[in-house]
Amino acid sequence: MADLVDKTNLIHMAEESRSAFRILSNSSNEARNLALECLSDSLANNNAAILEANKEDYGIAKANGMPESMLDRLLLDQGRLQAIAKDLSNIIHLDDPIGETIETRRMDNGLSLEKRRVPLGVIASIYESRPNVTVDISALCVKSGNTCLMRGGSESINSNLALVDTIHSSLLEAGLPTSAVQYIANPDRALVTELLSLKKHIDLLIPRGGESLIRFVSDNASMPVVTGGIGVCHTYVDTSADLDMARAIIVNAKVQRPTVCNALDTILVHANVASVLLPLLAKDLSKHQVELHCDQSSMDILNTNTPDMVLKEALQEDWGKEFLSLVAAVKIVDSVESAIDHIATYGSGHSDAIVTEDAESAARFLNEVDSCAVYLNASTRFTDGAEFGMGAEVGISTQKFHARGPMGLRELTSYKWLIRGTGQIRG
């Protein structure tokens, strides 16, 4: 039946999400946590159907020539499911944000005002090949009292349906409505356009995927949209940097998981340390088969000191490119100001880092780089809801309205004013 979703059914699903929201937003934290506990247990210990479904998706995608970077995002295995289950446990132990009193005021006329945190409502998400996103969004929405309507990529359809079945079982065990988490299984792209028109039913839309998806959603959505996830991430090595530290940070940021949005894309190196750092760094990265796209200055240094390495000349399009693979661009700059200017021109506002021992350079970089996460002497790979102690995230926002950076529980809330009086009228 899921494959038969059409325009009429989509509206009905959105209406069911709204009805479920009225229940979920008034449910107890204990009930919502119970649903997540059941889900965590199932993902860790009862996951055969999920793994089999993912195996089918992976096999089809590989046969169809999906790039390795996308295949990595699609894959679920025991280790990744165990990690997702652990993230769920972390979410369970987070404080319930709903009902928190943010502010109180007592007015001269005797009115008592309370600013209280509340869920946002019905949250829709359109995303591509990462099935773990299905769990992240569902779990954070349930914990924060929101309902969700999701549409994943066709390449992960079997994985997502298996995950949603598991989520529904967990909701039932906790006595919560399964319509709190819904999935649009029909791969017809026309339904995406229809979903974007449902302003009456959907309070917020979060796209997660490539630049073309995010641009399409931003241009066509009728409801508020939080965008992000495109990470053109830089690491700048300053003249005073600890070079061993810089090498370790850069290798980690580039190699540890190159297919994700917080992986390093462009290495900026101060001219004063380039001749020492770059040959060592190039050898470090070559051990992991990283391909370097170099500007002329860095190319000259590396050709002289590491003549056996295969290097590519950086093209204009390499600056500002999210590689999502074992490729990095390299550029030599003459100052921290030049590094900041480069990031301002080519960055995506995601995650950027400086490696330095100079307090003035550090302060300038941290203050002037206009990204959602700016690092001093650390890898950009930490831009993640779980790593930030948020349990997980529904996305990483690179915009400034409503939320910025990893979007966890609090970013899925709003507030309302409660005004208590004793018969006051305005004169």
JSON list of C-alpha atoms in Angstrom, two decimals, residues 158-372:
[
{"chain": "A", "resi": 158, "resn": "ASN", "atom": "CA", "xyz": [14.10, -1.10, 1.47]},
{"chain": "A", "resi": 159, "resn": "SER", "atom": "CA", "xyz": [16.39, -0.06, 4.33]},
{"chain": "A", "resi": 160, "resn": "ASN", "atom": "CA", "xyz": [14.15, 2.85, 5.26]},
{"chain": "A", "resi": 161, "resn": "LEU", "atom": "CA", "xyz": [10.95, 0.79, 5.20]},
{"chain": "A", "resi": 162, "resn": "ALA", "atom": "CA", "xyz": [12.56, -1.83, 7.44]},
{"chain": "A", "resi": 163, "resn": "LEU", "atom": "CA", "xyz": [13.71, 0.89, 9.84]},
{"chain": "A", "resi": 164, "resn": "VAL", "atom": "CA", "xyz": [10.28, 2.54, 9.90]},
{"chain": "A", "resi": 165, "resn": "ASP", "atom": "CA", "xyz": [8.63, -0.83, 10.63]},
{"chain": "A", "resi": 166, "resn": "THR", "atom": "CA", "xyz": [10.95, -1.16, 13.62]},
{"chain": "A", "resi": 167, "resn": "ILE", "atom": "CA", "xyz": [10.18, 2.40, 14.73]},
{"chain": "A", "resi": 168, "resn": "HIS", "atom": "CA", "xyz": [6.43, 1.74, 14.50]},
{"chain": "A", "resi": 169, "resn": "SER", "atom": "CA", "xyz": [6.77, -1.38, 16.65]},
{"chain": "A", "resi": 170, "resn": "SER", "atom": "CA", "xyz": [8.64, 0.67, 19.24]},
{"chain": "A", "resi": 171, "resn": "LEU", "atom": "CA", "xyz": [5.98, 3.38, 19.27]},
{"chain": "A", "resi": 172, "resn": "LEU", "atom": "CA", "xyz": [3.25, 0.77, 19.76]},
{"chain": "A", "resi": 173, "resn": "GLU", "atom": "CA", "xyz": [5.12, -0.77, 22.69]},
{"chain": "A", "resi": 174, "resn": "ALA", "atom": "CA", "xyz": [5.16, 2.66, 24.32]},
{"chain": "A", "resi": 175, "resn": "GLY", "atom": "CA", "xyz": [1.47, 3.31, 23.64]},
{"chain": "A", "resi": 176, "resn": "LEU", "atom": "CA", "xyz": [2.17, 6.11, 21.17]},
{"chain": "A", "resi": 177, "resn": "PRO", "atom": "CA", "xyz": [0.62, 6.54, 17.70]},
{"chain": "A", "resi": 178, "resn": "THR", "atom": "CA", "xyz": [2.56, 5.06, 14.79]},
{"chain": "A", "resi": 179, "resn": "SER", "atom": "CA", "xyz": [1.46, 8.03, 12.68]},
{"chain": "A", "resi": 180, "resn": "ALA", "atom": "CA", "xyz": [3.92, 10.10, 14.70]},
{"chain": "A", "resi": 181, "resn": "VAL", "atom": "CA", "xyz": [6.55, 8.76, 12.29]},
{"chain": "A", "resi": 182, "resn": "GLN", "atom": "CA", "xyz": [5.53, 8.39, 8.65]},
{"chain": "A", "resi": 183, "resn": "TYR", "atom": "CA", "xyz": [7.48, 7.55, 5.52]},
{"chain": "A", "resi": 184, "resn": "ILE", "atom": "CA", "xyz": [6.61, 8.37, 1.90]},
{"chain": "A", "resi": 185, "resn": "ALA", "atom": "CA", "xyz": [7.58, 5.21, 0.04]},
{"chain": "A", "resi": 186, "resn": "ASN", "atom": "CA", "xyz": [6.48, 6.19, -3.45]},
{"chain": "A", "resi": 187, "resn": "PRO", "atom": "CA", "xyz": [9.61, 7.18, -5.45]},
{"chain": "A", "resi": 188, "resn": "ASP", "atom": "CA", "xyz": [7.62, 9.47, -7.76]},
{"chain": "A", "resi": 189, "resn": "ARG", "atom": "CA", "xyz": [9.47, 12.80, -7.72]},
{"chain": "A", "resi": 190, "resn": "ALA", "atom": "CA", "xyz": [6.19, 14.63, -8.31]},
{"chain": "A", "resi": 191, "resn": "LEU", "atom": "CA", "xyz": [5.31, 13.88, -4.70]},
{"chain": "A", "resi": 192, "resn": "VAL", "atom": "CA", "xyz": [8.29, 15.93, -3.56]},
{"chain": "A", "resi": 193, "resn": "THR", "atom": "CA", "xyz": [6.82, 18.98, -5.28]},
{"chain": "A", "resi": 194, "resn": "GLU", "atom": "CA", "xyz": [3.46, 18.20, -3.71]},
{"chain": "A", "resi": 195, "resn": "LEU", "atom": "CA", "xyz": [5.03, 17.83, -0.27]},
{"chain": "A", "resi": 196, "resn": "LEU", "atom": "CA", "xyz": [6.63, 21.25, -0.63]},
{"chain": "A", "resi": 197, "resn": "SER", "atom": "CA", "xyz": [3.18, 22.79, -1.13]},
{"chain": "A", "resi": 198, "resn": "LEU", "atom": "CA", "xyz": [1.70, 21.54, 2.16]},
{"chain": "A", "resi": 199, "resn": "LYS", "atom": "CA", "xyz": [2.27, 24.70, 4.18]},
{"chain": "A", "resi": 200, "resn": "LYS", "atom": "CA", "xyz": [-1.05, 24.24, 5.95]},
{"chain": "A", "resi": 201, "resn": "HIS", "atom": "CA", "xyz": [0.03, 20.87, 7.35]},
{"chain": "A", "resi": 202, "resn": "ILE", "atom": "CA", "xyz": [3.81, 21.10, 7.83]},
{"chain": "A", "resi": 203, "resn": "ASP", "atom": "CA", "xyz": [5.56, 23.49, 10.21]},
{"chain": "A", "resi": 204, "resn": "LEU", "atom": "CA", "xyz": [9.18, 22.98, 9.14]},
{"chain": "A", "resi": 205, "resn": "LEU", "atom": "CA", "xyz": [11.00, 21.21, 6.32]},
{"chain": "A", "resi": 206, "resn": "ILE", "atom": "CA", "xyz": [14.58, 19.97, 6.59]},
{"chain": "A", "resi": 207, "resn": "PRO", "atom": "CA", "xyz": [16.35, 18.80, 3.42]},
{"chain": "A", "resi": 208, "resn": "ARG", "atom": "CA", "xyz": [19.50, 16.70, 3.74]},
{"chain": "A", "resi": 209, "resn": "GLY", "atom": "CA", "xyz": [21.49, 15.90, 0.65]},
{"chain": "A", "resi": 210, "resn": "GLY", "atom": "CA", "xyz": [23.39, 17.39, -2.23]},
{"chain": "A", "resi": 211, "resn": "GLU", "atom": "CA", "xyz": [23.42, 20.95, -3.45]},
{"chain": "A", "resi": 212, "resn": "SER", "atom": "CA", "xyz": [20.78, 20.38, -6.15]},
{"chain": "A", "resi": 213, "resn": "LEU", "atom": "CA", "xyz": [18.27, 18.91, -3.67]},
{"chain": "A", "resi": 214, "resn": "ILE", "atom": "CA", "xyz": [18.77, 21.69, -1.16]},
{"chain": "A", "resi": 215, "resn": "ARG", "atom": "CA", "xyz": [18.49, 24.37, -3.82]},
{"chain": "A", "resi": 216, "resn": "PHE", "atom": "CA", "xyz": [15.29, 22.83, -5.22]},
{"chain": "A", "resi": 217, "resn": "VAL", "atom": "CA", "xyz": [13.69, 22.61, -1.78]},
{"chain": "A", "resi": 218, "resn": "SER", "atom": "CA", "xyz": [14.73, 26.15, -0.83]},
{"chain": "A", "resi": 219, "resn": "ASP", "atom": "CA", "xyz": [13.36, 27.56, -4.08]},
{"chain": "A", "resi": 220, "resn": "ASN", "atom": "CA", "xyz": [10.05, 25.69, -4.03]},
{"chain": "A", "resi": 221, "resn": "ALA", "atom": "CA", "xyz": [8.98, 25.07, -0.43]},
{"chain": "A", "resi": 222, "resn": "SER", "atom": "CA", "xyz": [5.95, 26.95, 0.84]},
{"chain": "A", "resi": 223, "resn": "MET", "atom": "CA", "xyz": [6.80, 26.35, 4.50]},
{"chain": "A", "resi": 224, "resn": "PRO", "atom": "CA", "xyz": [9.89, 27.43, 6.50]},
{"chain": "A", "resi": 225, "resn": "VAL", "atom": "CA", "xyz": [13.03, 25.49, 5.54]},
{"chain": "A", "resi": 226, "resn": "VAL", "atom": "CA", "xyz": [16.24, 24.93, 7.48]},
{"chain": "A", "resi": 227, "resn": "THR", "atom": "CA", "xyz": [19.04, 24.20, 5.03]},
{"chain": "A", "resi": 228, "resn": "GLY", "atom": "CA", "xyz": [22.59, 23.05, 5.44]},
{"chain": "A", "resi": 229, "resn": "GLY", "atom": "CA", "xyz": [24.68, 19.94, 5.26]},
{"chain": "A", "resi": 230, "resn": "ILE", "atom": "CA", "xyz": [26.83, 21.07, 2.33]},
{"chain": "A", "resi": 231, "resn": "GLY", "atom": "CA", "xyz": [30.27, 21.21, 3.89]},
{"chain": "A", "resi": 232, "resn": "VAL", "atom": "CA", "xyz": [33.17, 22.88, 2.14]},
{"chain": "A", "resi": 233, "resn": "CYS", "atom": "CA", "xyz": [35.48, 22.60, 5.13]},
{"chain": "A", "resi": 234, "resn": "HIS", "atom": "CA", "xyz": [38.88, 24.26, 5.47]},
{"chain": "A", "resi": 235, "resn": "THR", "atom": "CA", "xyz": [41.83, 23.81, 7.80]},
{"chain": "A", "resi": 236, "resn": "TYR", "atom": "CA", "xyz": [44.36, 26.66, 7.93]},
{"chain": "A", "resi": 237, "resn": "VAL", "atom": "CA", "xyz": [47.85, 26.00, 9.30]},
{"chain": "A", "resi": 238, "resn": "ASP", "atom": "CA", "xyz": [49.23, 29.24, 10.70]},
{"chain": "A", "resi": 239, "resn": "THR", "atom": "CA", "xyz": [52.88, 30.26, 10.87]},
{"chain": "A", "resi": 240, "resn": "SER", "atom": "CA", "xyz": [53.08, 29.45, 14.60]},
{"chain": "A", "resi": 241, "resn": "ALA", "atom": "CA", "xyz": [51.34, 26.07, 14.39]},
{"chain": "A", "resi": 242, "resn": "ASP", "atom": "CA", "xyz": [52.58, 22.91, 16.03]},
{"chain": "A", "resi": 243, "resn": "LEU", "atom": "CA", "xyz": [53.24, 21.06, 12.77]},
{"chain": "A", "resi": 244, "resn": "ASP", "atom": "CA", "xyz": [52.89, 17.58, 14.22]},
{"chain": "A", "resi": 245, "resn": "MET", "atom": "CA", "xyz": [49.51, 18.60, 15.59]},
{"chain": "A", "resi": 246, "resn": "ALA", "atom": "CA", "xyz": [48.55, 20.09, 12.24]},
{"chain": "A", "resi": 247, "resn": "ARG", "atom": "CA", "xyz": [49.45, 16.88, 10.42]},
{"chain": "A", "resi": 248, "resn": "ALA", "atom": "CA", "xyz": [47.37, 14.74, 12.78]},
{"chain": "A", "resi": 249, "resn": "ILE", "atom": "CA", "xyz": [44.38, 17.09, 12.59]},
{"chain": "A", "resi": 250, "resn": "ILE", "atom": "CA", "xyz": [44.44, 17.28, 8.79]},
{"chain": "A", "resi": 251, "resn": "VAL", "atom": "CA", "xyz": [44.80, 13.52, 8.30]},
{"chain": "A", "resi": 252, "resn": "ASN", "atom": "CA", "xyz": [41.92, 12.87, 10.67]},
{"chain": "A", "resi": 253, "resn": "ALA", "atom": "CA", "xyz": [39.69, 15.52, 9.11]},
{"chain": "A", "resi": 254, "resn": "LYS", "atom": "CA", "xyz": [40.32, 14.20, 5.59]},
{"chain": "A", "resi": 255, "resn": "VAL", "atom": "CA", "xyz": [40.65, 10.46, 6.04]},
{"chain": "A", "resi": 256, "resn": "GLN", "atom": "CA", "xyz": [38.59, 9.26, 9.00]},
{"chain": "A", "resi": 257, "resn": "ARG", "atom": "CA", "xyz": [35.34, 9.39, 7.02]},
{"chain": "A", "resi": 258, "resn": "PRO", "atom": "CA", "xyz": [35.77, 11.35, 3.79]},
{"chain": "A", "resi": 259, "resn": "THR", "atom": "CA", "xyz": [32.18, 10.96, 2.56]},
{"chain": "A", "resi": 260, "resn": "VAL", "atom": "CA", "xyz": [30.52, 13.13, 5.21]},
{"chain": "A", "resi": 261, "resn": "CYS", "atom": "CA", "xyz": [29.84, 16.85, 5.27]},
{"chain": "A", "resi": 262, "resn": "ASN", "atom": "CA", "xyz": [32.31, 17.71, 8.06]},
{"chain": "A", "resi": 263, "resn": "ALA", "atom": "CA", "xyz": [35.29, 16.12, 6.29]},
{"chain": "A", "resi": 264, "resn": "LEU", "atom": "CA", "xyz": [38.12, 18.40, 5.21]},
{"chain": "A", "resi": 265, "resn": "ASP", "atom": "CA", "xyz": [38.14, 19.70, 1.62]},
{"chain": "A", "resi": 266, "resn": "THR", "atom": "CA", "xyz": [40.75, 22.48, 1.41]},
{"chain": "A", "resi": 267, "resn": "ILE", "atom": "CA", "xyz": [44.08, 22.79, 3.20]},
{"chain": "A", "resi": 268, "resn": "LEU", "atom": "CA", "xyz": [45.41, 26.34, 3.58]},
{"chain": "A", "resi": 269, "resn": "VAL", "atom": "CA", "xyz": [49.05, 26.65, 4.66]},
{"chain": "A", "resi": 270, "resn": "HIS", "atom": "CA", "xyz": [50.97, 29.76, 5.67]},
{"chain": "A", "resi": 271, "resn": "ALA", "atom": "CA", "xyz": [53.92, 30.38, 3.35]},
{"chain": "A", "resi": 272, "resn": "ASN", "atom": "CA", "xyz": [56.38, 30.46, 6.26]},
{"chain": "A", "resi": 273, "resn": "VAL", "atom": "CA", "xyz": [55.78, 26.79, 7.13]},
{"chain": "A", "resi": 274, "resn": "ALA", "atom": "CA", "xyz": [54.76, 25.38, 3.75]},
{"chain": "A", "resi": 275, "resn": "SER", "atom": "CA", "xyz": [58.18, 24.07, 2.70]},
{"chain": "A", "resi": 276, "resn": "VAL", "atom": "CA", "xyz": [58.51, 22.10, 5.94]},
{"chain": "A", "resi": 277, "resn": "LEU", "atom": "CA", "xyz": [54.91, 20.97, 6.42]},
{"chain": "A", "resi": 278, "resn": "LEU", "atom": "CA", "xyz": [53.74, 20.09, 2.93]},
{"chain": "A", "resi": 279, "resn": "PRO", "atom": "CA", "xyz": [56.23, 17.30, 2.09]},
{"chain": "A", "resi": 280, "resn": "LEU", "atom": "CA", "xyz": [55.53, 15.59, 5.42]},
{"chain": "A", "resi": 281, "resn": "LEU", "atom": "CA", "xyz": [51.78, 16.09, 5.12]},
{"chain": "A", "resi": 282, "resn": "ALA", "atom": "CA", "xyz": [51.72, 14.83, 1.54]},
{"chain": "A", "resi": 283, "resn": "LYS", "atom": "CA", "xyz": [53.45, 11.63, 2.61]},
{"chain": "A", "resi": 284, "resn": "ASP", "atom": "CA", "xyz": [50.96, 11.22, 5.48]},
{"chain": "A", "resi": 285, "resn": "LEU", "atom": "CA", "xyz": [48.01, 11.62, 3.14]},
{"chain": "A", "resi": 286, "resn": "SER", "atom": "CA", "xyz": [49.47, 9.44, 0.41]},
{"chain": "A", "resi": 287, "resn": "LYS", "atom": "CA", "xyz": [49.41, 6.49, 2.82]},
{"chain": "A", "resi": 288, "resn": "HIS", "atom": "CA", "xyz": [45.62, 6.81, 2.64]},
{"chain": "A", "resi": 289, "resn": "GLN", "atom": "CA", "xyz": [45.52, 7.32, -1.15]},
{"chain": "A", "resi": 290, "resn": "VAL", "atom": "CA", "xyz": [44.49, 10.97, -0.84]},
{"chain": "A", "resi": 291, "resn": "GLU", "atom": "CA", "xyz": [44.73, 12.87, -4.12]},
{"chain": "A", "resi": 292, "resn": "LEU", "atom": "CA", "xyz": [46.00, 16.45, -3.81]},
{"chain": "A", "resi": 293, "resn": "HIS", "atom": "CA", "xyz": [44.89, 19.28, -6.08]},
{"chain": "A", "resi": 294, "resn": "CYS", "atom": "CA", "xyz": [47.57, 21.93, -5.60]},
{"chain": "A", "resi": 295, "resn": "ASP", "atom": "CA", "xyz": [47.98, 25.59, -6.42]},
{"chain": "A", "resi": 296, "resn": "GLN", "atom": "CA", "xyz": [51.21, 26.49, -8.22]},
{"chain": "A", "resi": 297, "resn": "SER", "atom": "CA", "xyz": [53.16, 27.37, -5.07]},
{"chain": "A", "resi": 298, "resn": "SER", "atom": "CA", "xyz": [52.35, 24.14, -3.26]},
{"chain": "A", "resi": 299, "resn": "MET", "atom": "CA", "xyz": [52.91, 22.18, -6.48]},
{"chain": "A", "resi": 300, "resn": "ASP", "atom": "CA", "xyz": [56.43, 23.62, -6.78]},
{"chain": "A", "resi": 301, "resn": "ILE", "atom": "CA", "xyz": [57.28, 22.62, -3.20]},
{"chain": "A", "resi": 302, "resn": "LEU", "atom": "CA", "xyz": [55.92, 19.10, -3.54]},
{"chain": "A", "resi": 303, "resn": "ASN", "atom": "CA", "xyz": [57.47, 18.43, -6.94]},
{"chain": "A", "resi": 304, "resn": "THR", "atom": "CA", "xyz": [60.85, 19.38, -5.51]},
{"chain": "A", "resi": 305, "resn": "ASN", "atom": "CA", "xyz": [60.59, 17.45, -2.25]},
{"chain": "A", "resi": 306, "resn": "THR", "atom": "CA", "xyz": [58.35, 14.51, -3.17]},
{"chain": "A", "resi": 307, "resn": "PRO", "atom": "CA", "xyz": [59.02, 13.92, -6.88]},
{"chain": "A", "resi": 308, "resn": "ASP", "atom": "CA", "xyz": [57.41, 10.46, -6.92]},
{"chain": "A", "resi": 309, "resn": "MET", "atom": "CA", "xyz": [53.99, 11.70, -5.82]},
{"chain": "A", "resi": 310, "resn": "VAL", "atom": "CA", "xyz": [51.20, 12.10, -8.35]},
{"chain": "A", "resi": 311, "resn": "LEU", "atom": "CA", "xyz": [49.74, 15.59, -7.95]},
{"chain": "A", "resi": 312, "resn": "LYS", "atom": "CA", "xyz": [47.09, 17.47, -9.86]},
{"chain": "A", "resi": 313, "resn": "GLU", "atom": "CA", "xyz": [46.94, 21.15, -10.62]},
{"chain": "A", "resi": 314, "resn": "ALA", "atom": "CA", "xyz": [44.06, 22.78, -8.75]},
{"chain": "A", "resi": 315, "resn": "LEU", "atom": "CA", "xyz": [41.34, 24.14, -10.99]},
{"chain": "A", "resi": 316, "resn": "GLN", "atom": "CA", "xyz": [39.21, 27.15, -10.11]},
{"chain": "A", "resi": 317, "resn": "GLU", "atom": "CA", "xyz": [36.30, 24.82, -9.41]},
{"chain": "A", "resi": 318, "resn": "ASP", "atom": "CA", "xyz": [38.31, 22.97, -6.75]},
{"chain": "A", "resi": 319, "resn": "TRP", "atom": "CA", "xyz": [38.09, 25.98, -4.45]},
{"chain": "A", "resi": 320, "resn": "GLY", "atom": "CA", "xyz": [34.64, 25.75, -2.93]},
{"chain": "A", "resi": 321, "resn": "LYS", "atom": "CA", "xyz": [34.13, 22.11, -3.84]},
{"chain": "A", "resi": 322, "resn": "GLU", "atom": "CA", "xyz": [32.80, 19.51, -1.41]},
{"chain": "A", "resi": 323, "resn": "PHE", "atom": "CA", "xyz": [34.77, 16.46, -2.56]},
{"chain": "A", "resi": 324, "resn": "LEU", "atom": "CA", "xyz": [33.13, 13.74, -0.40]},
{"chain": "A", "resi": 325, "resn": "SER", "atom": "CA", "xyz": [36.06, 11.50, -1.33]},
{"chain": "A", "resi": 326, "resn": "LEU", "atom": "CA", "xyz": [39.80, 11.08, -0.78]},
{"chain": "A", "resi": 327, "resn": "VAL", "atom": "CA", "xyz": [40.62, 14.34, -2.54]},
{"chain": "A", "resi": 328, "resn": "ALA", "atom": "CA", "xyz": [41.83, 17.60, -1.00]},
{"chain": "A", "resi": 329, "resn": "ALA", "atom": "CA", "xyz": [42.75, 20.97, -2.45]},
{"chain": "A", "resi": 330, "resn": "VAL", "atom": "CA", "xyz": [45.93, 22.69, -1.22]},
{"chain": "A", "resi": 331, "resn": "LYS", "atom": "CA", "xyz": [46.74, 26.40, -1.27]},
{"chain": "A", "resi": 332, "resn": "ILE", "atom": "CA", "xyz": [49.53, 28.50, 0.22]},
{"chain": "A", "resi": 333, "resn": "VAL", "atom": "CA", "xyz": [48.52, 31.83, 1.77]},
{"chain": "A", "resi": 334, "resn": "ASP", "atom": "CA", "xyz": [50.61, 34.64, 3.22]},
{"chain": "A", "resi": 335, "resn": "SER", "atom": "CA", "xyz": [48.59, 35.51, 6.33]},
{"chain": "A", "resi": 336, "resn": "VAL", "atom": "CA", "xyz": [45.67, 34.61, 8.54]},
{"chain": "A", "resi": 337, "resn": "GLU", "atom": "CA", "xyz": [43.80, 37.42, 6.81]},
{"chain": "A", "resi": 338, "resn": "SER", "atom": "CA", "xyz": [44.31, 35.73, 3.44]},
{"chain": "A", "resi": 339, "resn": "ALA", "atom": "CA", "xyz": [43.04, 32.45, 4.87]},
{"chain": "A", "resi": 340, "resn": "ILE", "atom": "CA", "xyz": [39.94, 34.15, 6.26]},
{"chain": "A", "resi": 341, "resn": "ASP", "atom": "CA", "xyz": [39.34, 35.88, 2.92]},
{"chain": "A", "resi": 342, "resn": "HIS", "atom": "CA", "xyz": [39.63, 32.58, 1.06]},
{"chain": "A", "resi": 343, "resn": "ILE", "atom": "CA", "xyz": [37.12, 30.93, 3.39]},
{"chain": "A", "resi": 344, "resn": "ALA", "atom": "CA", "xyz": [34.75, 33.89, 3.07]},
{"chain": "A", "resi": 345, "resn": "THR", "atom": "CA", "xyz": [34.89, 33.54, -0.72]},
{"chain": "A", "resi": 346, "resn": "TYR", "atom": "CA", "xyz": [34.69, 29.77, -1.12]},
{"chain": "A", "resi": 347, "resn": "GLY", "atom": "CA", "xyz": [33.37, 28.35, 2.16]},
{"chain": "A", "resi": 348, "resn": "SER", "atom": "CA", "xyz": [29.86, 27.04, 2.73]},
{"chain": "A", "resi": 349, "resn": "GLY", "atom": "CA", "xyz": [29.52, 28.24, 6.33]},
{"chain": "A", "resi": 350, "resn": "HIS", "atom": "CA", "xyz": [29.85, 24.72, 7.74]},
{"chain": "A", "resi": 351, "resn": "SER", "atom": "CA", "xyz": [33.08, 23.92, 9.62]},
{"chain": "A", "resi": 352, "resn": "ASP", "atom": "CA", "xyz": [36.49, 25.57, 9.39]},
{"chain": "A", "resi": 353, "resn": "ALA", "atom": "CA", "xyz": [39.61, 25.24, 11.54]},
{"chain": "A", "resi": 354, "resn": "ILE", "atom": "CA", "xyz": [42.84, 27.02, 12.38]},
{"chain": "A", "resi": 355, "resn": "VAL", "atom": "CA", "xyz": [45.94, 25.34, 13.79]},
{"chain": "A", "resi": 356, "resn": "THR", "atom": "CA", "xyz": [48.03, 27.91, 15.63]},
{"chain": "A", "resi": 357, "resn": "GLU", "atom": "CA", "xyz": [49.81, 28.70, 18.88]},
{"chain": "A", "resi": 358, "resn": "ASP", "atom": "CA", "xyz": [49.35, 32.44, 18.41]},
{"chain": "A", "resi": 359, "resn": "ALA", "atom": "CA", "xyz": [46.52, 33.87, 20.51]},
{"chain": "A", "resi": 360, "resn": "GLU", "atom": "CA", "xyz": [45.98, 36.88, 18.26]},
{"chain": "A", "resi": 361, "resn": "SER", "atom": "CA", "xyz": [45.68, 34.76, 15.10]},
{"chain": "A", "resi": 362, "resn": "ALA", "atom": "CA", "xyz": [43.37, 32.34, 16.89]},
{"chain": "A", "resi": 363, "resn": "ALA", "atom": "CA", "xyz": [41.10, 35.12, 18.14]},
{"chain": "A", "resi": 364, "resn": "ARG", "atom": "CA", "xyz": [40.92, 36.74, 14.74]},
{"chain": "A", "resi": 365, "resn": "PHE", "atom": "CA", "xyz": [40.08, 33.48, 12.97]},
{"chain": "A", "resi": 366, "resn": "LEU", "atom": "CA", "xyz": [37.47, 32.44, 15.55]},
{"chain": "A", "resi": 367, "resn": "ASN", "atom": "CA", "xyz": [35.81, 35.85, 15.45]},
{"chain": "A", "resi": 368, "resn": "GLU", "atom": "CA", "xyz": [35.90, 36.54, 11.72]},
{"chain": "A", "resi": 369, "resn": "VAL", "atom": "CA", "xyz": [35.20, 33.19, 10.07]},
{"chain": "A", "resi": 370, "resn": "ASP", "atom": "CA", "xyz": [31.43, 33.19, 9.60]},
{"chain": "A", "resi": 371, "resn": "SER", "atom": "CA", "xyz": [30.69, 29.47, 9.84]},
{"chain": "A", "resi": 372, "resn": "CYS", "atom": "CA", "xyz": [28.39, 27.51, 12.12]}
]
